[in-house]
Coordinates of C-alpha atoms in Angstrom, one line a residue:
Chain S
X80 CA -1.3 19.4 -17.5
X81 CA -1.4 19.3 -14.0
X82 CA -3.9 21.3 -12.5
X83 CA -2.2 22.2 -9.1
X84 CA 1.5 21.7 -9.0
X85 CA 3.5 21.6 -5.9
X86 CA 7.3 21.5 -5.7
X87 CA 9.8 20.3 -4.1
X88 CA 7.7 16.6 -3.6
X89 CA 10.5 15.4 -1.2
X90 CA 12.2 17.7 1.3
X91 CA 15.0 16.5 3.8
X92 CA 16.5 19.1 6.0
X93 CA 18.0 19.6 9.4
X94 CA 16.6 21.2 12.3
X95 CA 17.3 25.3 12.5
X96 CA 17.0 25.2 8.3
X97 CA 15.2 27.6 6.6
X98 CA 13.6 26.3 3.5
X99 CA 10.8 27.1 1.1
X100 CA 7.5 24.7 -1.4
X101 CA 5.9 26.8 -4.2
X102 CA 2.2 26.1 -5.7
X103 CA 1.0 27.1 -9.0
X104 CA -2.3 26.6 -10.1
X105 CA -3.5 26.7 -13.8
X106 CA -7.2 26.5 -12.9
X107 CA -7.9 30.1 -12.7
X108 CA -8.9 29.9 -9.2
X109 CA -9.0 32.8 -7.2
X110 CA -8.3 31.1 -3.9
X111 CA -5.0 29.2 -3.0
X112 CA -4.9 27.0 0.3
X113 CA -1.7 25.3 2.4
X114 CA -3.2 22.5 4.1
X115 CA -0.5 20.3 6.6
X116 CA -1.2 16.4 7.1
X117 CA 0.2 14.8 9.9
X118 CA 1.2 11.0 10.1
X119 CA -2.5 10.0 10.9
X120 CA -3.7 11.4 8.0
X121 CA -5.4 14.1 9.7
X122 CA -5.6 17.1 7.4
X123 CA -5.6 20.5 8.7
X124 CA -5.8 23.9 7.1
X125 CA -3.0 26.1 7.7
X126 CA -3.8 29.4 5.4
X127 CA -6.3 30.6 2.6
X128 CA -5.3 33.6 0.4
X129 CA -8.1 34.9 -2.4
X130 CA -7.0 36.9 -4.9
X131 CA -3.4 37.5 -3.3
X132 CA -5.1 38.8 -0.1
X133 CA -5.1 36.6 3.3
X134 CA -8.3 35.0 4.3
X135 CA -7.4 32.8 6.8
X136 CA -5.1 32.4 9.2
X137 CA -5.0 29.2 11.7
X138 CA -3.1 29.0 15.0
X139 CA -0.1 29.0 13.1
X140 CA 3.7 29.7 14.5
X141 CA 4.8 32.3 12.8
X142 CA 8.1 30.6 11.9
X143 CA 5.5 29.9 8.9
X144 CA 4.7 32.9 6.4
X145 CA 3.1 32.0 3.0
X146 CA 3.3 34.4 0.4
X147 CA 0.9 34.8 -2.7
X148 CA 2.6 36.9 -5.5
X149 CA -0.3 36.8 -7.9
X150 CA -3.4 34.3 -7.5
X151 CA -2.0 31.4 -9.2
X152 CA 0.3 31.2 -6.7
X153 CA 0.8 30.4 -3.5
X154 CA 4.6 29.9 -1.1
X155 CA 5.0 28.6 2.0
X156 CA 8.3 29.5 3.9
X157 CA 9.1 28.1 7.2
X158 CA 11.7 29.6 9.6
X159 CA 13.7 27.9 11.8
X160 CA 12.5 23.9 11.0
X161 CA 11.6 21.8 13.7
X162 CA 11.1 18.1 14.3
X163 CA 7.9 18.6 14.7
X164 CA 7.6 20.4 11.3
X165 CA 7.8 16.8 10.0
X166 CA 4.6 16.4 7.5
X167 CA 3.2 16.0 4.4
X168 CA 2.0 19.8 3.5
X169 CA -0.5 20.4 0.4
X170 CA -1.4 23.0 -1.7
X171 CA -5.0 23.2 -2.7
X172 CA -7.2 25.7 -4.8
X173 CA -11.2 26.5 -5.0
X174 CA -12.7 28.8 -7.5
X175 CA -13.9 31.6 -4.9
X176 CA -13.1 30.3 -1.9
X177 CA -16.7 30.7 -0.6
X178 CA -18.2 28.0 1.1
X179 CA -19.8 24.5 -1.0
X180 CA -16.7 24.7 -3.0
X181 CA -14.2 21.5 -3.8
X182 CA -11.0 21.9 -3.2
X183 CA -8.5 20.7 -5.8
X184 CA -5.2 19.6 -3.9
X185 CA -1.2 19.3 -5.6
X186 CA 0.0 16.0 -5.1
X187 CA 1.6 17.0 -1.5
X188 CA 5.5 17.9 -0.4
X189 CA 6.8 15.5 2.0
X190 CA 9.1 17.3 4.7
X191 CA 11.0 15.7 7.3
X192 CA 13.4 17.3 9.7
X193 CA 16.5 15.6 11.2
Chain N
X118 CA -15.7 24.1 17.1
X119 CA -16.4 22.0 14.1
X120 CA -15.8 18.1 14.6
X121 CA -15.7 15.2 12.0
X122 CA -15.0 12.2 12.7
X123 CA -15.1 8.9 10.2
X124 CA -15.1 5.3 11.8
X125 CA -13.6 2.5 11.0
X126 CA -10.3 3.9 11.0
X127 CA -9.2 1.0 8.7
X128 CA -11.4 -1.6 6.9
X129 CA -10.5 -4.5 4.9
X130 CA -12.9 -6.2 2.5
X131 CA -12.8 -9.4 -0.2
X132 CA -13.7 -8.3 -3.7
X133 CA -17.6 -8.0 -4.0
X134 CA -18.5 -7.5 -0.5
X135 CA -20.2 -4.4 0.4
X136 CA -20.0 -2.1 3.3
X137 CA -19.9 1.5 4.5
X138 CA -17.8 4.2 6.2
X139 CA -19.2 6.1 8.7
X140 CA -18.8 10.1 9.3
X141 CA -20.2 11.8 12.4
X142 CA -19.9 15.7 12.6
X143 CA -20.8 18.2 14.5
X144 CA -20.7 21.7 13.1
X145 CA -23.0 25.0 13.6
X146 CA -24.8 25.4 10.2
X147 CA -23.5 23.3 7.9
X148 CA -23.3 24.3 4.3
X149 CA -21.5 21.4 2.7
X150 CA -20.3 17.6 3.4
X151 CA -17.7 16.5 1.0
X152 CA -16.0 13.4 0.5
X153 CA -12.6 12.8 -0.9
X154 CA -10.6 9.9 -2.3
X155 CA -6.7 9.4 -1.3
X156 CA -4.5 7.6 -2.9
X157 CA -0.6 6.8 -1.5
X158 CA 1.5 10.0 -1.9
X159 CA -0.8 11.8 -4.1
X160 CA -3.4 14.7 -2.6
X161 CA -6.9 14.1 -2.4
X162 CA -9.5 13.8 -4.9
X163 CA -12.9 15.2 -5.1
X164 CA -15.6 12.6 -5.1
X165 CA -19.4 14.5 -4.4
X166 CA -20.6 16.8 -2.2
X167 CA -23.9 16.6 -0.3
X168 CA -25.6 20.0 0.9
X169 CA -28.7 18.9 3.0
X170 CA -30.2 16.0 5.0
X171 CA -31.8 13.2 2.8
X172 CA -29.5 14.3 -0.1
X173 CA -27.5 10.9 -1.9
X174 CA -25.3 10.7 -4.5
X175 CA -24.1 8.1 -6.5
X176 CA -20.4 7.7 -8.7
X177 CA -19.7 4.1 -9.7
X178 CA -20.1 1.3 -7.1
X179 CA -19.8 4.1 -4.2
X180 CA -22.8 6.0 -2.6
X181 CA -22.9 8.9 -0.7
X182 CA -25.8 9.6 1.9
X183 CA -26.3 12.4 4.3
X184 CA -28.3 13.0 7.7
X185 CA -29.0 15.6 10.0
X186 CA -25.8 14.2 11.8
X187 CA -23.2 11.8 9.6
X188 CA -22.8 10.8 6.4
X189 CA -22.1 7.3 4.8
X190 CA -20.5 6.1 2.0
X191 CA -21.4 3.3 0.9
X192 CA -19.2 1.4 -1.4
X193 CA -21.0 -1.9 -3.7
X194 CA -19.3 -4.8 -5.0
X195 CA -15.8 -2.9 -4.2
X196 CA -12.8 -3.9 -6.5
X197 CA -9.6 -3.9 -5.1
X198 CA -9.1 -0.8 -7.3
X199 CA -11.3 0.9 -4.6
X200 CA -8.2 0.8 -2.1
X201 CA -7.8 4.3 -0.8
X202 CA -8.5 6.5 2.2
X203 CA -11.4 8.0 2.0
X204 CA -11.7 11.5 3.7
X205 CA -15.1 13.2 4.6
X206 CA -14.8 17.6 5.2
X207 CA -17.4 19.9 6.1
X208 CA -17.7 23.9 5.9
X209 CA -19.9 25.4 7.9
X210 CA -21.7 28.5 7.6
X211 CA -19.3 30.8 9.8
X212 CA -16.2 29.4 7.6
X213 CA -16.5 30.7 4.3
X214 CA -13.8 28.6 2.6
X215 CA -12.5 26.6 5.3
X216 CA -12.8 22.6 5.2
X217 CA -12.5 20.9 8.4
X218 CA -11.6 17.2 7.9
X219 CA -11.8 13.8 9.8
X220 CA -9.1 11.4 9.9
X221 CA -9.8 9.0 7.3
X222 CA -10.9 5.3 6.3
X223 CA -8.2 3.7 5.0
X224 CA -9.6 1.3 3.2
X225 CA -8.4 -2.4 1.4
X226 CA -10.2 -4.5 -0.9
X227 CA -8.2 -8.0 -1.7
X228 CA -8.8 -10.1 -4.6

């Protein structure tokens, strides 16, 4: 069983699209992540969400807008794609979300916008 | 603002011969170090986390060590199994929750 599950894993669009990756954890985690890694491998935390409630919130365009309908899972929708929206975004969970916890990450969706 | 940053950006070994990865951070109250293993398209893996200066911890041929200001991994007798990129994170104090994350040694161990 997977542990944190991401989906779509590939995702081609054209600029102007709207589109949409789900996460679903099975850990019983109360805190859900969206993490975006760009082509240097630099990974950088987007938003956090414990118990369905926003936590945090990076300098984020807010063409983004993830959504948490219960605490085992966790949506990112983006508005409006741009080229620069091109990345490797991952879902990751902790149990609490407080701080000296792991973080357990989906195995990533690749976007790339034409 | 909390900075981490891992040196060499890419290192390439022979099988057997050891070496480490370097991560330098800067960060106001630092409650944990964390390293992670990544593999080609899949997300990163949990390897140890260290909590305090002096701490080390050891999985297999890799060892993790931590001081006031960076953290090495050390990685013995690599096998080319070992290939990855290997990220360090930190939270600090301030950030309950939040990991901030270098770049990454990619790292390549031939036969």
């Amino acid at each position: 069983d997977t542990a944190v599950s991401q989906t779509p894993k590939y995702l081609v669009t054209q600029m102007g699209n709207d589109k949409s990756i789900k996460c679903e954890q099975n850990l019983g985690h109360d805190t859900m992540y969206w993490y975006k890694q760009d082509s240097k491998k630099f990974l950088k935390i987007m938003f956090s969400y414990n118990n369905k409630e926003l936590i945090i919130n990076e300098t984020v365009p807010n063409r983004f807008s993830p959504k948490s309908p219960d605490k085992a899972h966790l949506n990112l929708h983006i508005n409006s794609l741009e080229l620069g929206d091109s990345a490797v975004y991952f879902c990751a969970s902790s149990a609490q979300g407080t701080t000296n916890e792991k973080l357990f990450f989906g195995s990533g969706t690749q976007l790339s916008v034409l | 603002e909390d900075q981490v940053t891992q040196s060499p950006e890419a290192l390439r070994l022979q099988e057997g011969e050891s070496s480490s990865l370097n991560c330098s951070y800067t960060v106001s109250g630092l409650r944990g170090l964390f390293w992670y293993r990544q593999d080609p398209g899949k997300g990163p893996e949990f390897l140890f986390t260290l909590y305090s200066a002096g701490e080390e911890k050891e999985k297999e041929r890799l060892k993790a060590t931590l001081t006031k200001k960076e953290s090495f991994l050390h990685i013995t007798a690599p096998k080319p199994e070992d290939s990855a990129t290997y990220l360090c994170a930190v939270q600090a104090g301030t950030n309950a929750g939040k990991s901030t994350f270098g770049d990454g040694t990619t790292l390549t161990v031939k036969p």
